JSON list of C-alpha atoms in Angstrom, two decimals:
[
{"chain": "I", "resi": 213, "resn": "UNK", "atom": "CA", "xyz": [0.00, 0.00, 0.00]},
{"chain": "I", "resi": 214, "resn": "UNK", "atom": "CA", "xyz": [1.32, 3.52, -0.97]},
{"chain": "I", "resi": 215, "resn": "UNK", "atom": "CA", "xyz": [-0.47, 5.10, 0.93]},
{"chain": "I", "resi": 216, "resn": "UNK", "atom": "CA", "xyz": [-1.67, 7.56, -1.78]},
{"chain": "I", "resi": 217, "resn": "UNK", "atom": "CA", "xyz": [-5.77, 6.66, -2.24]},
{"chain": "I", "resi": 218, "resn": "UNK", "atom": "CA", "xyz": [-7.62, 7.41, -5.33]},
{"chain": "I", "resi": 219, "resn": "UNK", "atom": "CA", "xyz": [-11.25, 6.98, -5.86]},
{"chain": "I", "resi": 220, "resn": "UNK", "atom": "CA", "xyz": [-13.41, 5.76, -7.80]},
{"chain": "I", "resi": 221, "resn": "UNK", "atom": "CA", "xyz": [-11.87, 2.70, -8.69]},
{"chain": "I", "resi": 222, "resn": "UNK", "atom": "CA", "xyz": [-13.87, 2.30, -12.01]},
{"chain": "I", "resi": 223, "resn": "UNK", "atom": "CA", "xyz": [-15.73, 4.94, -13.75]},
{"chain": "I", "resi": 224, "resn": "UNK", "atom": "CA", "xyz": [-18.40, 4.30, -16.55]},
{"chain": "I", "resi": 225, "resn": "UNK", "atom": "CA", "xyz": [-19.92, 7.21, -18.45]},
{"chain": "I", "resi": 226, "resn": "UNK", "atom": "CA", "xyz": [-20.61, 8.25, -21.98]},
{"chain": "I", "resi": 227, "resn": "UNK", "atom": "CA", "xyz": [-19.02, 10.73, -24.41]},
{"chain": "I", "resi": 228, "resn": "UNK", "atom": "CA", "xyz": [-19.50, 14.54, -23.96]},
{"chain": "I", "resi": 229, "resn": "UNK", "atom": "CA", "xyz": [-19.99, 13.93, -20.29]},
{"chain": "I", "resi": 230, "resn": "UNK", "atom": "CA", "xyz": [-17.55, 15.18, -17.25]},
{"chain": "I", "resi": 231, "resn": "UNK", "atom": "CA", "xyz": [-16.39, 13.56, -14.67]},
{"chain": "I", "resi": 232, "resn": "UNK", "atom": "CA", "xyz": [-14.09, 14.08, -11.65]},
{"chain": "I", "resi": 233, "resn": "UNK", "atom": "CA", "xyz": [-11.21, 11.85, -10.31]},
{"chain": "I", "resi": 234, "resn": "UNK", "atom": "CA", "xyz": [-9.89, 12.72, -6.87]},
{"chain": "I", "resi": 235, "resn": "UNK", "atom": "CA", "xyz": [-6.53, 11.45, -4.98]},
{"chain": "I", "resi": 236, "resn": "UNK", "atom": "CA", "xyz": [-5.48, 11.79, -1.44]},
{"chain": "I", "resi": 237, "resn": "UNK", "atom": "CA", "xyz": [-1.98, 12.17, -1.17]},
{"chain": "I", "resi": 238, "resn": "UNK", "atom": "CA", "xyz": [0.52, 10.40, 1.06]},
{"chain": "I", "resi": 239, "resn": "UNK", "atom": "CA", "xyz": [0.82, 11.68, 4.77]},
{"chain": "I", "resi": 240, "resn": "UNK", "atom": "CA", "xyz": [2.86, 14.37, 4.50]},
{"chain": "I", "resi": 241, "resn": "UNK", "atom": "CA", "xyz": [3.96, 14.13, 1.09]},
{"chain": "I", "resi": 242, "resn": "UNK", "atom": "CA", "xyz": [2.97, 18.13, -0.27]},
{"chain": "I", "resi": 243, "resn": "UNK", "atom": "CA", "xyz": [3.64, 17.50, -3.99]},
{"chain": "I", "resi": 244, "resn": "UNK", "atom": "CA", "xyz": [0.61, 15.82, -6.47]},
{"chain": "I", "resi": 245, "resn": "UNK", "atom": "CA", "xyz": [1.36, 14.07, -10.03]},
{"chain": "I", "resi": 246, "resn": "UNK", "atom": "CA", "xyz": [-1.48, 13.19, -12.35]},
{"chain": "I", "resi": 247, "resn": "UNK", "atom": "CA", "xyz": [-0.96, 10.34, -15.12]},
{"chain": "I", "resi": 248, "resn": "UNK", "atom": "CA", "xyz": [-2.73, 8.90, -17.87]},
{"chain": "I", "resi": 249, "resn": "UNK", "atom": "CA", "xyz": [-1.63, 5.46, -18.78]},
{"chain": "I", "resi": 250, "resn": "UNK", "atom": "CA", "xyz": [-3.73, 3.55, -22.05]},
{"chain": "I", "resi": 251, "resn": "UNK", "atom": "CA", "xyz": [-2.20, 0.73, -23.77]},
{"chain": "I", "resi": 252, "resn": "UNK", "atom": "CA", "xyz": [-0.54, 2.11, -26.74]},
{"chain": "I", "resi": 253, "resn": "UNK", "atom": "CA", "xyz": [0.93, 5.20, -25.07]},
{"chain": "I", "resi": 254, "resn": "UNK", "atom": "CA", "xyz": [2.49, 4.15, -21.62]},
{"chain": "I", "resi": 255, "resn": "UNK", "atom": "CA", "xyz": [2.31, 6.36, -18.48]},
{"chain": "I", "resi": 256, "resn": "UNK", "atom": "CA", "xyz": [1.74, 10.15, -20.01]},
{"chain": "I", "resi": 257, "resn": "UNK", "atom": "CA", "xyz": [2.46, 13.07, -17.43]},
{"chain": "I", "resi": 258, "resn": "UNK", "atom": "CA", "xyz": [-0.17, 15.25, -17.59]},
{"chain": "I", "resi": 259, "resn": "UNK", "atom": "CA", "xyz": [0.05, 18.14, -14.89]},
{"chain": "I", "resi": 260, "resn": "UNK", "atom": "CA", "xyz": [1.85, 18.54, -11.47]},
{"chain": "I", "resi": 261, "resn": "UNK", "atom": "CA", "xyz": [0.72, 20.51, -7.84]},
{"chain": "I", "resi": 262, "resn": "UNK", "atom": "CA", "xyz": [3.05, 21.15, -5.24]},
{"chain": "I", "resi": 263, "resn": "UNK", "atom": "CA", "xyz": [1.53, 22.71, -2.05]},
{"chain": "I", "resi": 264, "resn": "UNK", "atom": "CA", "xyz": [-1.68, 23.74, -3.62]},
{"chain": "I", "resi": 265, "resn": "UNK", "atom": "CA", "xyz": [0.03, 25.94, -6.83]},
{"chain": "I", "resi": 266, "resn": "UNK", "atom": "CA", "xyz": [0.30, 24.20, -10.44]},
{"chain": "I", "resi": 267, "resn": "UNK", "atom": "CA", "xyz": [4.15, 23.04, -11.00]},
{"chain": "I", "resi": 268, "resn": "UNK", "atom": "CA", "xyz": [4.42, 21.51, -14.19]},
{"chain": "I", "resi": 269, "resn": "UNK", "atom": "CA", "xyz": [2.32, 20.78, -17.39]},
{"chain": "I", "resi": 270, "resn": "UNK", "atom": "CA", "xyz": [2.88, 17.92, -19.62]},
{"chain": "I", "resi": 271, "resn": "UNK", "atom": "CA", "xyz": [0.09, 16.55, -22.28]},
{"chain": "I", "resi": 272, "resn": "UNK", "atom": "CA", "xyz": [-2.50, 17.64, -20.55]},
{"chain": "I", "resi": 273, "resn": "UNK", "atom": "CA", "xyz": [-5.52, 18.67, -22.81]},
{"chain": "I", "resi": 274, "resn": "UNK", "atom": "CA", "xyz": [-7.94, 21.74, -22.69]},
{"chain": "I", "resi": 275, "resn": "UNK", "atom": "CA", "xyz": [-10.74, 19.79, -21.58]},
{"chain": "I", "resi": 276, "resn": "UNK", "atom": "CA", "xyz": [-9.08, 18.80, -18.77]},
{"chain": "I", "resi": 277, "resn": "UNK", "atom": "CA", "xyz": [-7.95, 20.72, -15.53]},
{"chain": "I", "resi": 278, "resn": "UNK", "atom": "CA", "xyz": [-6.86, 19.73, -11.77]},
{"chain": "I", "resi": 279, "resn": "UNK", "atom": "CA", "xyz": [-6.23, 21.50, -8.91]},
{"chain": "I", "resi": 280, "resn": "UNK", "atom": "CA", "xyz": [-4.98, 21.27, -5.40]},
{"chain": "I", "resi": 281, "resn": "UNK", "atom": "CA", "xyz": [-6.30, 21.96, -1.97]},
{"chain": "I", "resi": 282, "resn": "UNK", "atom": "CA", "xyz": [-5.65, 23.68, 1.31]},
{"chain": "I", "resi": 283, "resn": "UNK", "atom": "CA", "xyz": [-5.70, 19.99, 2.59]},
{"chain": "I", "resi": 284, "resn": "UNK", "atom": "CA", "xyz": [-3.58, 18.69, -0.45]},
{"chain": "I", "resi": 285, "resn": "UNK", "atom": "CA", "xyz": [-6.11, 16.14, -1.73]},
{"chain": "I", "resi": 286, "resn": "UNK", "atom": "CA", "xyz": [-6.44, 16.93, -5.44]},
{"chain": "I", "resi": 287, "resn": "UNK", "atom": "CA", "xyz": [-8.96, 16.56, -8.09]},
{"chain": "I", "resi": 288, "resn": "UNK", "atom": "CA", "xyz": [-8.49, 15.84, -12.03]},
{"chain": "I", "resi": 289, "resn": "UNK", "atom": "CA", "xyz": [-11.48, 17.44, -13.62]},
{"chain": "I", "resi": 290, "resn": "UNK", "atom": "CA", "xyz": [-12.33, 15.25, -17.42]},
{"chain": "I", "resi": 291, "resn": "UNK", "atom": "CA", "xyz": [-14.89, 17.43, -19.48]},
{"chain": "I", "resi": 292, "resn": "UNK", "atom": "CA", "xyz": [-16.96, 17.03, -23.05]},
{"chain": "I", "resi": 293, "resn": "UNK", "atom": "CA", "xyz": [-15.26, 12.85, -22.74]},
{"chain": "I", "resi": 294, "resn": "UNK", "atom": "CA", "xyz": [-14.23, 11.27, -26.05]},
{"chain": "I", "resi": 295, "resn": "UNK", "atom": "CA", "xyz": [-13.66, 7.48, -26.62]},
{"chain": "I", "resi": 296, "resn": "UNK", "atom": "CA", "xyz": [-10.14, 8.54, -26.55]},
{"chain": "I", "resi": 297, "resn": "UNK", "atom": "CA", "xyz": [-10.14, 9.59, -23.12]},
{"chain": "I", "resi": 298, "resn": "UNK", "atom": "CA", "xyz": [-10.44, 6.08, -21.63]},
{"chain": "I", "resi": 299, "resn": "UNK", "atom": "CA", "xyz": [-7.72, 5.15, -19.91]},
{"chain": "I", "resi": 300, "resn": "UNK", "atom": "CA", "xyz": [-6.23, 4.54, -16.39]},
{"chain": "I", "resi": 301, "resn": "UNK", "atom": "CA", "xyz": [-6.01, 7.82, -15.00]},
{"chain": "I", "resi": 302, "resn": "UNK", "atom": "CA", "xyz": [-3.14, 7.61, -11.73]},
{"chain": "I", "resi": 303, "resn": "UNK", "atom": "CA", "xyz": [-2.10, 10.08, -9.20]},
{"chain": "I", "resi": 304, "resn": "UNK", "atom": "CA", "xyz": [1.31, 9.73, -7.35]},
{"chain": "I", "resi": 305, "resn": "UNK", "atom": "CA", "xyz": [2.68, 12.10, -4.42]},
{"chain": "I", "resi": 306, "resn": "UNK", "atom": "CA", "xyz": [6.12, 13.09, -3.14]},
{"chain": "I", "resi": 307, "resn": "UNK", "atom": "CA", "xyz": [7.23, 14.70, -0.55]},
{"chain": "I", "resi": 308, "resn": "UNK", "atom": "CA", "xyz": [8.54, 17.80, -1.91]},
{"chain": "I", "resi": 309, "resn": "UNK", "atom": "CA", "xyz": [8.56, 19.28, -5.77]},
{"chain": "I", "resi": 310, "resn": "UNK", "atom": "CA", "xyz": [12.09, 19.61, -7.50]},
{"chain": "I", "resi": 311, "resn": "UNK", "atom": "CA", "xyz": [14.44, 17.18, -9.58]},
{"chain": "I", "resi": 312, "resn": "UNK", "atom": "CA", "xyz": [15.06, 13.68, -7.40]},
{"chain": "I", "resi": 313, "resn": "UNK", "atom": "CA", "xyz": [11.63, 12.87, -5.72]},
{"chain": "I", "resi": 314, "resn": "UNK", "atom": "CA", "xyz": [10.57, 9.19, -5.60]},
{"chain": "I", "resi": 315, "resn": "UNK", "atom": "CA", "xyz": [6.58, 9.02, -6.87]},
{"chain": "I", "resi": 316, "resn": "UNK", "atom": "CA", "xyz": [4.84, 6.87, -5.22]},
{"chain": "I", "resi": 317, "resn": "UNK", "atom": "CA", "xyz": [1.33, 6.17, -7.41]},
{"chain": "I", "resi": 318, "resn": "UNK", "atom": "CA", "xyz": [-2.56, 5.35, -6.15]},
{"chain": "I", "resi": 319, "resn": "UNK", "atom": "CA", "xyz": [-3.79, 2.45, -7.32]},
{"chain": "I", "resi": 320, "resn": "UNK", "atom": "CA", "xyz": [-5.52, 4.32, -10.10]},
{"chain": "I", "resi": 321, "resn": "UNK", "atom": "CA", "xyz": [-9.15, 5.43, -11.44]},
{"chain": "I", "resi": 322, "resn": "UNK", "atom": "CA", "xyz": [-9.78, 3.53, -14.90]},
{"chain": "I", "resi": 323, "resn": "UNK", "atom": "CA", "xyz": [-12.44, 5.37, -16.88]},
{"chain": "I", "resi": 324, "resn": "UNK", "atom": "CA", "xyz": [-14.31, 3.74, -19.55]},
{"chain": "I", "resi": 325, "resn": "UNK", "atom": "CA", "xyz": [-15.99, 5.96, -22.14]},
{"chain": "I", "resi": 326, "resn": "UNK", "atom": "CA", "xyz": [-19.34, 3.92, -23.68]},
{"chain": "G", "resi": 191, "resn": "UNK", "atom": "CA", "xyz": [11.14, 13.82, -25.47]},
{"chain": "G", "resi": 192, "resn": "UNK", "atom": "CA", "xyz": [10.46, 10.06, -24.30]},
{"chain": "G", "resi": 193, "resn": "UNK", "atom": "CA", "xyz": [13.21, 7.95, -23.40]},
{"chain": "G", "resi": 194, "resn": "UNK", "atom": "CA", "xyz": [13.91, 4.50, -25.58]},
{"chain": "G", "resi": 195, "resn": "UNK", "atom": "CA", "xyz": [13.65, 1.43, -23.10]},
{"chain": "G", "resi": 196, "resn": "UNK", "atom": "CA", "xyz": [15.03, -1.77, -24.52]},
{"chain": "G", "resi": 197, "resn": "UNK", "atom": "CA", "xyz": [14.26, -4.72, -25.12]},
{"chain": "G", "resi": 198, "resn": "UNK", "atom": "CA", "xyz": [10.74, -4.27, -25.26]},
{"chain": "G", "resi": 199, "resn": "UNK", "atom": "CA", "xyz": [9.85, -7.64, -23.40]},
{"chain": "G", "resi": 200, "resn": "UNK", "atom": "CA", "xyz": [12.31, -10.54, -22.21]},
{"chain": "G", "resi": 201, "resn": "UNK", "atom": "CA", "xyz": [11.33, -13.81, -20.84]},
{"chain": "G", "resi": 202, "resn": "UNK", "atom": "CA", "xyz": [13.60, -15.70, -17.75]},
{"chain": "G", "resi": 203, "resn": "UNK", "atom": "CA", "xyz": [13.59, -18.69, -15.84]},
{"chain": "G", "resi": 204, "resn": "UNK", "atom": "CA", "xyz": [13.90, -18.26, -12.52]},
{"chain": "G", "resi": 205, "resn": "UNK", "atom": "CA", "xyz": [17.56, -17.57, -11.38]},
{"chain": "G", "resi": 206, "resn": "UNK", "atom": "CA", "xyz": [18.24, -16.02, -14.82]},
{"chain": "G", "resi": 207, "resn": "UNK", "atom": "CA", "xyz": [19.90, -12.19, -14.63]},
{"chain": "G", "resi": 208, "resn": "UNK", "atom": "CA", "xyz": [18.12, -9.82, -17.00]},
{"chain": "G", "resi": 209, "resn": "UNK", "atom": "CA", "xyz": [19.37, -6.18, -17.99]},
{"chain": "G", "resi": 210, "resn": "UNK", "atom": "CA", "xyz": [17.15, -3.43, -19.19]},
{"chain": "G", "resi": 211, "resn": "UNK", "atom": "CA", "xyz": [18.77, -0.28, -20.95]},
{"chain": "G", "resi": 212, "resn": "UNK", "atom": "CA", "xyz": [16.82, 3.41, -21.07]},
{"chain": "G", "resi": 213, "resn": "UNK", "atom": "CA", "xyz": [18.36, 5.85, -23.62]},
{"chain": "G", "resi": 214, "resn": "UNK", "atom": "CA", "xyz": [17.89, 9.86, -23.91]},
{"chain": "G", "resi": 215, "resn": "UNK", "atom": "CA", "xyz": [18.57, 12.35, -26.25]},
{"chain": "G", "resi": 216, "resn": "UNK", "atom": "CA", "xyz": [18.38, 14.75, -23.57]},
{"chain": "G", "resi": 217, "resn": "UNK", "atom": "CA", "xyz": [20.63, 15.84, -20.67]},
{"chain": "G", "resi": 218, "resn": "UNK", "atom": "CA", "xyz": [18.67, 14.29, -17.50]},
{"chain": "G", "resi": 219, "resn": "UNK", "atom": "CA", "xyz": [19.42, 15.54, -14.11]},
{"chain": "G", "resi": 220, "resn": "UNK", "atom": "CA", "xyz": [17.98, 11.95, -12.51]},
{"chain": "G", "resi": 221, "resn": "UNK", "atom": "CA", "xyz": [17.05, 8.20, -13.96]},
{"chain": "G", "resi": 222, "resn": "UNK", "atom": "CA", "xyz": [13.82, 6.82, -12.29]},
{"chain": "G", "resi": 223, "resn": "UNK", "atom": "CA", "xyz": [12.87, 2.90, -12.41]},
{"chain": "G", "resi": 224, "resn": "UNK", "atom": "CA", "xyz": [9.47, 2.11, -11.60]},
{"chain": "G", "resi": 225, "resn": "UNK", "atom": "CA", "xyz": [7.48, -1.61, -11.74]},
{"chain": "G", "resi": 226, "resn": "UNK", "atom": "CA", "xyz": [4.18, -2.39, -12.36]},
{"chain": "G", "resi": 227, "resn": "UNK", "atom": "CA", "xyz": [2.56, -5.96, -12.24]},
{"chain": "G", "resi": 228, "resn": "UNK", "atom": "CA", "xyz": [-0.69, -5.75, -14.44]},
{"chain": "G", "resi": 229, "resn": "UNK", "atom": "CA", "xyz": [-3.49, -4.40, -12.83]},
{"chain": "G", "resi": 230, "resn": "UNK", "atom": "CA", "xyz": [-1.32, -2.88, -10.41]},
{"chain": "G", "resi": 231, "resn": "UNK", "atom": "CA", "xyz": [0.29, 0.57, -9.97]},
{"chain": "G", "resi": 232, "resn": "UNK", "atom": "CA", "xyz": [3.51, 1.45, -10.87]},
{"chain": "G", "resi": 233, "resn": "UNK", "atom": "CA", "xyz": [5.80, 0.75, -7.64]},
{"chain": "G", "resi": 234, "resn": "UNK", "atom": "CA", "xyz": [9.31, 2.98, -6.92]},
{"chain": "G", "resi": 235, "resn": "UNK", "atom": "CA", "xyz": [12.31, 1.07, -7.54]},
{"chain": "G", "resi": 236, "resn": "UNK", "atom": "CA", "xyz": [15.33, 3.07, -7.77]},
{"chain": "G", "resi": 237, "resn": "UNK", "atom": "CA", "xyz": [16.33, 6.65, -8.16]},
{"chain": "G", "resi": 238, "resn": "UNK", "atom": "CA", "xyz": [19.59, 7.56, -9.96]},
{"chain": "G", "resi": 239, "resn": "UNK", "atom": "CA", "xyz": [20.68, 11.28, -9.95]},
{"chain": "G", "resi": 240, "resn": "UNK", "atom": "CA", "xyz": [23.87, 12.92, -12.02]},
{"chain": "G", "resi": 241, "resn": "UNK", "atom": "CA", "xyz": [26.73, 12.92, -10.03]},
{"chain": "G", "resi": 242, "resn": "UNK", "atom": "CA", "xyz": [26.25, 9.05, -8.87]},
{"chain": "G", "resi": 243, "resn": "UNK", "atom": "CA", "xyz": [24.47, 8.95, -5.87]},
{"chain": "G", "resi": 244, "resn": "UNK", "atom": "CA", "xyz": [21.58, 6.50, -5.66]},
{"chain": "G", "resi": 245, "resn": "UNK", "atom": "CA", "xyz": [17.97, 6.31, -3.63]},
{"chain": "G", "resi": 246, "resn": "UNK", "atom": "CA", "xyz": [16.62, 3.15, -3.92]},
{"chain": "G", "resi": 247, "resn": "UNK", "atom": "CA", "xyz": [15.97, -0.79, -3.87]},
{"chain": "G", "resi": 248, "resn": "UNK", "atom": "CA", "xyz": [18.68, -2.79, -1.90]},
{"chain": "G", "resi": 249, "resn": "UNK", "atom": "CA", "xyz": [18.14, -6.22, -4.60]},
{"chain": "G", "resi": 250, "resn": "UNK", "atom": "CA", "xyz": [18.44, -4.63, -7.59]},
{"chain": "G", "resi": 251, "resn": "UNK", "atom": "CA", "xyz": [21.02, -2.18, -8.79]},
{"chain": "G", "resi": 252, "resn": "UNK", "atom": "CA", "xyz": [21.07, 0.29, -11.75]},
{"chain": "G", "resi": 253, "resn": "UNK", "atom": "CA", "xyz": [23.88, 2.55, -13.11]},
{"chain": "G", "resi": 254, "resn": "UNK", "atom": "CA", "xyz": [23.60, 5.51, -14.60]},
{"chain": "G", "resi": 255, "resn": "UNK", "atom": "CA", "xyz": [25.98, 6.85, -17.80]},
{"chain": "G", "resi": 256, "resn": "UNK", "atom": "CA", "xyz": [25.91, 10.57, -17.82]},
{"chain": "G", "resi": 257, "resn": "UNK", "atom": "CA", "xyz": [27.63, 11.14, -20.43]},
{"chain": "G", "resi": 258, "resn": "UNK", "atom": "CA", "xyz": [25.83, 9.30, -22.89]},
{"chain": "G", "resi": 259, "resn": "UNK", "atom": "CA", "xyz": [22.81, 9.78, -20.96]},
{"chain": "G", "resi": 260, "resn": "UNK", "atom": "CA", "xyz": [21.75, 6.01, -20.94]},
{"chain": "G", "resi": 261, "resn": "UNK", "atom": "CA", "xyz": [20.61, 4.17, -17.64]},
{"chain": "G", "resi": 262, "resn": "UNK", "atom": "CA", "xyz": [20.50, 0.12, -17.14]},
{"chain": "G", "resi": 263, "resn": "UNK", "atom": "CA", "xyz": [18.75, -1.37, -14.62]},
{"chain": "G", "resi": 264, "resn": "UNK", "atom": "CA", "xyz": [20.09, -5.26, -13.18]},
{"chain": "G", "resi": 265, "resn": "UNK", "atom": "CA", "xyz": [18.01, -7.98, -12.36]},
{"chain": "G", "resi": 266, "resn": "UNK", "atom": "CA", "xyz": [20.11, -11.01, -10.70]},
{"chain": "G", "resi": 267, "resn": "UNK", "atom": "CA", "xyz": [18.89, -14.41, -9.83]},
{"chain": "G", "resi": 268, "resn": "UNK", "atom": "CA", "xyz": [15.41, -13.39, -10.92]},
{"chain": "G", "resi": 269, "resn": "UNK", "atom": "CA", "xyz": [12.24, -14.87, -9.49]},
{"chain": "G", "resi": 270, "resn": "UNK", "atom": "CA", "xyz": [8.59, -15.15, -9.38]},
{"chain": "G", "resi": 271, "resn": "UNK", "atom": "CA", "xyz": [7.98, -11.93, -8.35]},
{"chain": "G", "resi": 272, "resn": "UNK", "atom": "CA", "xyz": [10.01, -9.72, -10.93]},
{"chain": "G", "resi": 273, "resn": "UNK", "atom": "CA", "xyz": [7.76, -10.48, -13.31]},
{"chain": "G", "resi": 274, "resn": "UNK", "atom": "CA", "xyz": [6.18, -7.28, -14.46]},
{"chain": "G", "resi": 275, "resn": "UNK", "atom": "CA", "xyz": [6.44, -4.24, -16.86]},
{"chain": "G", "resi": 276, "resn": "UNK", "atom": "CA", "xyz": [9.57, -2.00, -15.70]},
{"chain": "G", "resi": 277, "resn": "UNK", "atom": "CA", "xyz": [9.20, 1.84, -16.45]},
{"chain": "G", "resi": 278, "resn": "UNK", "atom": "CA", "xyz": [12.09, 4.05, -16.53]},
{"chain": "G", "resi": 279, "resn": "UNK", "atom": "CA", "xyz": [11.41, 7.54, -16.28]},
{"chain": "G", "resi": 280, "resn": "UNK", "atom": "CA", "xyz": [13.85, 10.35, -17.20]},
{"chain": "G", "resi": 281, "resn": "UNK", "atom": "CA", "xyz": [14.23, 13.75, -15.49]},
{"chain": "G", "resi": 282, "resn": "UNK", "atom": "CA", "xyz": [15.19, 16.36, -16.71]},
{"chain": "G", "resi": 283, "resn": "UNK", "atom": "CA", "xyz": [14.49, 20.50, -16.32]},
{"chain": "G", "resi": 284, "resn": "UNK", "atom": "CA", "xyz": [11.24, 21.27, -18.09]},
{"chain": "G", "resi": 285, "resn": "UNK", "atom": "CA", "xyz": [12.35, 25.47, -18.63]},
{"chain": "G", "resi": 286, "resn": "UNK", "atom": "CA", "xyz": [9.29, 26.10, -17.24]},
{"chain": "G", "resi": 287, "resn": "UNK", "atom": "CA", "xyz": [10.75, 26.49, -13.44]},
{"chain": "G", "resi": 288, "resn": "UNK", "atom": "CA", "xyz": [10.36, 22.84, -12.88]},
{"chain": "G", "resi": 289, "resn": "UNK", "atom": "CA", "xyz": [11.81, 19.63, -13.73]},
{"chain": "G", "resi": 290, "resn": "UNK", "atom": "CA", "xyz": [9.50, 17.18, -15.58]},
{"chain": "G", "resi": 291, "resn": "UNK", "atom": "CA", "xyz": [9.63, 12.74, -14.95]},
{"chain": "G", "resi": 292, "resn": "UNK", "atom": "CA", "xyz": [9.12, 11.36, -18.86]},
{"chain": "G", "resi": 293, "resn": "UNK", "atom": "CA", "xyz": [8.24, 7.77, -18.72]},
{"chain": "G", "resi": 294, "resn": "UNK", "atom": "CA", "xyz": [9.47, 5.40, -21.48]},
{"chain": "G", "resi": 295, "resn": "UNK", "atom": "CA", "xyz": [7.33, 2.87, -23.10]},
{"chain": "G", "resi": 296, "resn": "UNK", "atom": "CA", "xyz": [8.24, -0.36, -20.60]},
{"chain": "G", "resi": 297, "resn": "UNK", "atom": "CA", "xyz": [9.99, -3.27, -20.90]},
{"chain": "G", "resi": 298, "resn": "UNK", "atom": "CA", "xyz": [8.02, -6.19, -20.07]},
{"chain": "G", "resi": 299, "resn": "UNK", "atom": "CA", "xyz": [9.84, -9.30, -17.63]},
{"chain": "G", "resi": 300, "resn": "UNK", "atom": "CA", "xyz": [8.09, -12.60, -17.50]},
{"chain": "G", "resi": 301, "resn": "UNK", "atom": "CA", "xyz": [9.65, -14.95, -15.26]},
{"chain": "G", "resi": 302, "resn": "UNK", "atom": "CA", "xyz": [8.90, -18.47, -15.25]},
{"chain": "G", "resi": 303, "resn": "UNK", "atom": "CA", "xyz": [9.72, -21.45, -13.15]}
]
């Protein structure tokens, strides 16, 4: 166990809907990554909080958006879905931001687009 | 720019030693290895940062070439339970004030008895 919790564990909806995937970060760990990982593409960074500001962008596409709270729990907003979009969506937390930070990754949210 | 694992998958027998290379055009600051058994999340293995020092797993061992920016991760006597897809992730600053964790495309161990 990680330690980092995501939930839901499986998400079923249909295009042009939105949903919301939320992650509770390790104790004390201050720093949030988001991930989308689908079979032909591997793990894809998509966007990065560190003590409630936005670090770091990757792929991350219009539709979607994140943010960080006061009690560092963070929530990866999906809107207008596409078949595209379905994937295992995973969260990870470190302790602080910066170069060197081991990850350690929620057991993920996989969203299925009907 | 994503790094180049290879080989994309190897099979072992048990007690076999395995050896799985990540390449980068880039200059990385730090070489991540991750592991993920399917169905599973991606676990920490190792951390290896420029200038040699090391965070990480104490039964498996990696190295780290900086000047050819390639990474190889060691798998001796292997067993059961490395079987799985190994990630490694490269590091290196974004320009945007932050440094950004790339993931290659895996390299996927099966070991068998």
């Amino acid at each position: 166990d990680s330690g980092v919790t995501q939930t839901p564990k499986h998400l079923i909806t249909a295009t042009g809907q939105r949903v919301t995937l939320r992650c509770s970060p390790r104790s004390g760990d201050l720093s949030v990554y988001w991930y989308q990982q689908s079979l032909d593409q591997g793990l894809q960074f998509l966007i990065q909080y560190y003590n409630g500001e936005e670090r770091a962008k990757g792929n991350i596409l219009e539709r979607f958006s994140a943010q960080q709270f006061p009690d560092l729990h963070s929530e990866l907003n999906l809107s207008s879905l596409e078949l595209g979009d379905s994937a295992l969506y995973f969260c990870a937390s470190s302790a602080r931001t910066g170069a060197g930070q081991p990850q350690h990754f929620g057991d993920g949210t996989r969203l299925s687009i009907l | 720019q994503q790094p180049v694992q290879s080989p994309q998958a190897v099979i072992l027998r048990e007690g076999e030693d395995a050896v799985i290379n990540c390449s980068s055009s880039k200059a990385l600051y730090s070489v991540h290895w991750y592991r993920q058994k399917h169905g599973e999340a991606p676990v920490f293995l190792m951390i290896l940062l420029k200038g040699g020092e090391q965070k990480g797993h104490d039964k498996i061992s990696a190295s780290f070439n900086e000047k050819k920016q390639q990474s190889s991760l060691y798998l001796t006597a292997s067993q059961l339970s490395y079987s799985g897809t190994y990630f490694c992730g490269t590091e290196l600053w974004s320009g945007a004030g932050s440094y950004q964790l790339t993931f290659g495309k895996g390299t996927k161990l099966s070991v068998i008895p």
